[in-house]
XYZ file of C-alpha atoms in Angstrom:
358
model
C 0.000 0.000 0.000
C 1.292 3.460 -0.824
C 0.870 6.625 1.205
C -2.344 6.845 3.176
C -3.723 10.239 4.087
C -5.732 9.917 7.275
C -7.197 12.955 9.020
C -4.667 15.234 7.349
C -1.749 12.916 8.018
C 0.427 11.351 5.360
C 1.245 7.879 6.576
C 3.318 5.402 4.625
C 2.870 1.700 4.510
C 4.967 -0.913 2.800
C 3.814 -4.405 1.965
C 5.880 -7.352 0.817
C 3.940 -9.717 -1.465
C 5.539 -12.803 -2.869
C 8.982 -11.571 -1.902
C 8.655 -8.367 -4.020
C 9.079 -5.146 -2.062
C 6.946 -2.202 -3.261
C 8.749 1.135 -2.962
C 8.038 3.211 0.123
C 9.232 6.533 1.517
C 10.744 6.038 4.908
C 12.256 9.137 6.430
C 13.981 8.256 9.666
C 16.336 9.995 11.977
C 18.677 8.805 14.688
C 17.637 9.396 18.276
C 18.003 13.020 19.366
C 20.643 14.085 21.834
C 17.864 14.830 24.275
C 16.853 11.180 24.031
C 20.302 10.094 25.104
C 20.643 12.617 27.918
C 17.193 13.278 29.362
C 16.764 11.726 32.794
C 13.010 12.160 32.666
C 12.258 10.959 29.167
C 14.258 7.978 27.947
C 16.059 4.958 29.366
C 19.228 4.083 27.507
C 20.711 0.585 27.585
C 23.345 0.043 30.241
C 26.613 -1.552 29.142
C 28.199 -3.799 31.760
C 31.034 -5.317 29.762
C 34.452 -3.923 28.913
C 34.299 -5.600 25.509
C 34.421 -3.522 22.347
C 31.333 -1.354 21.831
C 28.684 -2.131 19.261
C 29.727 -1.675 15.661
C 26.257 -0.391 14.753
C 26.726 2.694 12.554
C 25.517 5.953 14.037
C 24.835 7.851 10.823
C 21.379 9.290 10.358
C 19.012 7.008 8.393
C 18.044 8.385 4.971
C 15.036 7.813 2.722
C 15.417 4.669 0.629
C 12.516 4.769 -1.818
C 9.957 6.877 -3.643
C 6.313 6.877 -2.515
C 3.690 5.270 -4.731
C 0.225 6.662 -5.566
C -2.198 6.426 -2.679
C -4.931 3.818 -2.647
C -8.348 4.414 -1.146
C -8.134 4.017 2.648
C -10.616 1.958 4.613
C -12.978 3.715 7.030
C -11.202 4.728 10.236
C -12.974 3.984 13.533
C -13.228 6.522 16.319
C -10.688 6.304 19.101
C -12.255 4.594 22.130
C -13.094 6.979 24.952
C -10.254 6.098 27.329
C -10.787 7.528 30.810
C -8.022 7.379 33.394
C -9.310 5.507 36.436
C -6.131 4.924 38.457
C -2.456 5.843 38.702
C 0.112 4.217 40.964
C 3.513 5.527 41.971
C 5.346 8.825 42.355
C 3.665 10.932 45.049
C 0.268 9.398 44.411
C 0.779 6.605 46.932
C 3.680 6.700 49.326
C 3.696 2.938 49.826
C 4.161 2.125 46.133
C 6.933 4.152 44.487
C 8.545 3.309 41.161
C 12.052 4.020 39.878
C 11.682 4.490 36.124
C 8.978 1.873 35.421
C 9.162 0.593 31.858
C 8.034 -2.987 31.078
C 4.527 -4.245 31.830
C 2.606 -7.457 31.137
C -0.699 -8.963 32.295
C -1.527 -12.588 33.129
C -4.745 -14.533 32.566
C -6.070 -13.448 35.967
C -5.571 -9.758 35.207
C -2.561 -9.398 37.503
C 0.138 -7.001 36.324
C 3.895 -7.580 36.242
C 6.152 -4.533 35.996
C 9.866 -3.875 35.613
C 11.834 -0.831 36.754
C 14.907 0.277 34.875
C 16.424 1.926 37.936
C 14.613 -0.062 40.611
C 16.041 -3.378 39.295
C 13.004 -5.371 40.362
C 9.792 -7.026 39.251
C 6.499 -6.255 40.930
C 3.250 -8.181 40.752
C 0.140 -6.034 41.211
C -3.559 -6.774 41.326
C -5.792 -5.023 38.749
C -6.579 -2.549 41.548
C -2.896 -1.746 42.092
C -2.397 -3.761 45.273
C 1.195 -4.954 45.621
C 1.075 -8.757 45.712
C 4.754 -9.636 45.345
C 8.123 -8.233 44.333
C 11.516 -9.747 43.668
C 14.927 -8.849 42.297
C 17.511 -6.346 43.464
C 20.547 -4.931 41.725
C 23.127 -7.550 40.778
C 24.103 -10.337 38.400
C 23.184 -13.329 40.567
C 20.193 -15.495 39.616
C 17.010 -13.579 40.321
C 18.751 -10.196 40.420
C 18.638 -7.604 37.640
C 20.745 -5.005 35.872
C 18.438 -2.475 34.210
C 15.496 -4.729 33.303
C 13.571 -3.339 30.343
C 11.068 -5.940 29.175
C 8.681 -8.484 30.648
C 6.315 -11.060 29.140
C 3.981 -13.791 30.365
C 4.298 -17.120 28.565
C 1.355 -19.371 27.631
C 1.999 -21.490 30.728
C 2.128 -18.438 33.017
C 5.925 -18.299 33.273
C 7.422 -14.814 33.574
C 10.265 -13.741 31.262
C 12.367 -10.650 32.028
C 14.926 -9.103 29.657
C 17.816 -6.999 30.980
C 19.512 -4.278 28.980
C 22.288 -4.035 31.550
C 22.671 -7.767 32.101
C 22.486 -8.613 28.379
C 20.356 -11.654 29.118
C 16.833 -12.742 29.970
C 15.595 -14.690 32.970
C 12.646 -17.002 33.498
C 10.522 -17.224 36.667
C 7.379 -18.827 37.999
C 4.438 -16.439 38.612
C 5.531 -16.446 42.266
C 9.020 -15.218 41.472
C 10.897 -18.518 41.711
C 13.959 -18.379 39.455
C 13.975 -20.967 36.648
C 16.967 -19.945 34.556
C 19.095 -17.232 32.898
C 19.855 -17.212 29.171
C 22.126 -15.239 26.884
C 25.340 -13.303 27.480
C 27.114 -10.155 26.332
C 28.469 -10.222 22.791
C 27.765 -10.286 19.080
C 27.852 -14.049 18.575
C 24.528 -15.762 17.768
C 22.430 -15.744 20.920
C 24.504 -12.959 22.480
C 23.211 -9.500 23.336
C 24.482 -5.961 23.447
C 21.519 -4.943 25.605
C 18.534 -7.313 25.666
C 15.653 -4.868 25.432
C 12.085 -6.204 25.106
C 10.730 -9.742 25.048
C 7.771 -11.608 23.541
C 6.689 -15.248 23.829
C 4.527 -17.078 21.298
C 2.301 -20.140 21.634
C 4.875 -22.396 19.992
C 7.435 -22.210 22.801
C 9.568 -19.532 21.156
C 10.966 -16.463 22.917
C 11.829 -13.346 20.871
C 14.186 -10.739 22.361
C 15.183 -7.475 20.710
C 18.917 -6.810 20.820
C 19.591 -3.057 20.920
C 23.327 -2.933 20.223
C 23.371 -5.686 17.600
C 20.160 -4.376 15.952
C 18.534 -7.775 15.618
C 16.133 -10.255 17.196
C 17.403 -13.340 18.998
C 15.045 -16.310 19.129
C 15.168 -18.966 21.841
C 13.071 -21.924 22.910
C 11.316 -21.485 26.255
C 13.890 -23.814 27.829
C 16.612 -21.304 26.886
C 17.984 -23.132 23.849
C 19.103 -20.676 21.185
C 17.171 -21.122 17.909
C 18.122 -18.396 15.425
C 18.779 -14.715 14.785
C 16.375 -12.606 12.719
C 17.202 -9.433 10.753
C 20.319 -7.266 10.840
C 21.313 -3.610 11.172
C 20.222 -1.280 8.408
C 17.896 1.458 7.212
C 16.249 -0.454 4.386
C 12.869 -2.102 4.973
C 13.295 -5.418 6.745
C 16.379 -4.262 8.628
C 16.532 -2.721 12.100
C 18.280 0.029 14.022
C 18.255 -0.225 17.825
C 14.966 -2.179 18.048
C 12.977 -2.044 21.276
C 9.324 -3.107 21.490
C 8.246 -6.486 20.133
C 4.886 -8.262 20.247
C 3.088 -11.229 18.728
C 0.044 -9.602 17.138
C -3.527 -10.906 16.888
C -2.561 -12.065 13.384
C 0.183 -14.265 14.947
C 2.803 -12.170 13.180
C 5.824 -10.478 14.745
C 5.473 -6.689 15.206
C 8.699 -4.795 15.950
C 9.375 -1.216 17.037
C 12.293 -0.189 14.814
C 13.239 2.621 17.126
C 16.363 3.958 15.430
C 14.505 4.173 12.103
C 11.372 5.649 13.750
C 8.979 3.088 12.299
C 7.009 -0.097 12.914
C 7.715 -3.273 10.952
C 5.661 -6.448 10.704
C 7.319 -9.811 10.008
C 6.384 -13.444 9.869
C 7.765 -15.291 12.846
C 10.537 -16.546 10.572
C 11.623 -12.985 9.822
C 10.012 -12.369 6.405
C 9.050 -8.716 6.045
C 5.344 -8.035 5.534
C 4.729 -4.336 6.222
C 6.424 -1.102 7.226
C 4.745 1.954 8.740
C 6.014 5.323 9.821
C 8.411 8.167 9.313
C 10.371 10.438 11.616
C 8.494 13.456 12.890
C 6.185 14.896 15.505
C 3.027 15.177 13.437
C 0.018 12.883 13.745
C 0.926 9.409 12.527
C 4.660 10.075 12.606
C 7.104 8.707 15.199
C 9.985 10.146 17.145
C 11.812 7.438 19.136
C 8.951 4.904 19.324
C 9.377 2.467 22.175
C 6.589 -0.079 22.724
C 3.643 -1.633 20.905
C 0.513 -3.522 21.926
C -2.971 -4.387 20.649
C -6.547 -3.894 21.773
C -9.307 -6.473 21.337
C -10.189 -5.148 17.863
C -6.639 -5.642 16.633
C -5.781 -1.939 16.577
C -2.181 -1.264 17.573
C -0.896 1.371 19.995
C 2.616 2.819 19.969
C 4.359 4.800 22.710
C 7.002 7.406 21.857
C 9.734 8.801 24.059
C 10.554 12.077 22.339
C 6.960 12.947 21.468
C 5.743 11.783 24.909
C 2.548 10.280 23.532
C 0.634 7.100 22.728
C -0.927 6.864 19.263
C -3.500 4.325 18.061
C -3.736 2.830 14.554
C -5.991 0.439 12.690
C -4.543 -3.004 11.853
C -3.636 -1.685 8.384
C -1.791 1.323 9.795
C -4.266 4.195 9.586
C -4.111 6.685 12.417
C -7.089 6.613 14.804
C -5.962 9.125 17.389
C -3.919 9.839 20.500
C -4.566 8.596 24.040
C -4.661 11.264 26.783
C -2.708 13.819 24.734
C -0.298 16.072 26.562
C -0.214 14.030 29.773
C 2.719 11.618 29.358
C 6.450 12.005 29.901
C 8.548 9.540 27.898
C 6.085 6.601 28.069
C 7.360 3.070 27.540
C 5.481 -0.203 28.110
C 1.834 -0.749 27.136
C -0.572 -3.599 27.808
C -4.298 -4.383 27.741
C -6.147 -6.657 30.149
C -8.979 -9.039 29.280
C -11.579 -6.333 29.926
C -9.964 -3.918 27.485
C -8.356 -1.634 30.074
C -5.134 -0.001 28.894
C -2.093 0.286 31.167
C 0.711 2.701 30.284
C 4.123 2.976 31.920
C 4.488 6.754 32.225
C 8.208 6.394 32.754
C 9.264 10.023 33.074
C 6.626 10.582 35.739
C 7.421 7.282 37.552
C 3.745 6.313 37.336
C 1.744 3.311 36.140
C -1.537 4.570 34.668
C -4.767 2.647 34.012
C -7.381 3.716 31.428
C -10.797 2.179 30.918
C -13.136 2.592 27.962
C -16.310 4.480 28.889
């Protein structure tokens, strides 16, 4: 599909059909210096090894194709009326403070699991925000964390936590019992230069975005390394400092290509299907996108650090609208519970926020 103009916004989409890539305009820019330095907006990966730094080029991504004539867009639904019903952390409740909350996931009972980039812990909360359990602490021993950034619940209820500082991921029971640690620092297959965000599918495969190596490492749920998907680059199908990753309602792999300021959709074997986005601050554009998740209708939501917002799109990439505009500071993780409530990690404000549709 070529450019789609939705509510005054030019939004590009790229589709791969039969292995033939249709040209697309993708304007992308490297993360701003404010992204790398702002204490209240973004969380940068933490290097813990003295090995050579990542060889990922730092030049600004450039457009790679020419846009095609626009096709007729499908009708765009109205954005659901999200009303904030709760917020936990910061000064809102003195007994539940967060230190740069970022990752969030929900289990089949509606309980929430959160990670904290600076707090180096996992917390388990009830849907009402009651603290049920926490574990972790700063360190490299089993069950400890170094800058955890992602969390996912597997089909069997197991909890998976990725660490940007530890360059690994760990597996736990829902009660916090340690089951194993997988991965190590490096560029070899299965190694990480900052393990960022994690997703688990229903076929016992674990997908972890690798910031420094600009790729996706795939493991079995027992920790066995399976394969590496993608590589660094600015062309469609390649990645630059990827962060968010999610198995969509279509069973495909959706990836936040953060350094290229776009979203890409792949098969679970790494075949490119679609590309959306361009660098900018206008509606439908992205500036340092971070996380992605889906509502019950299959619409996808993307958080952005530099634009401090959460935008919603139809499954085919048309902009629907913005959630609670002007109220976030560098948001990261997103998740929906079984009732359709949206939870957002408002990282810069050290708050976990809950929105319900009314």
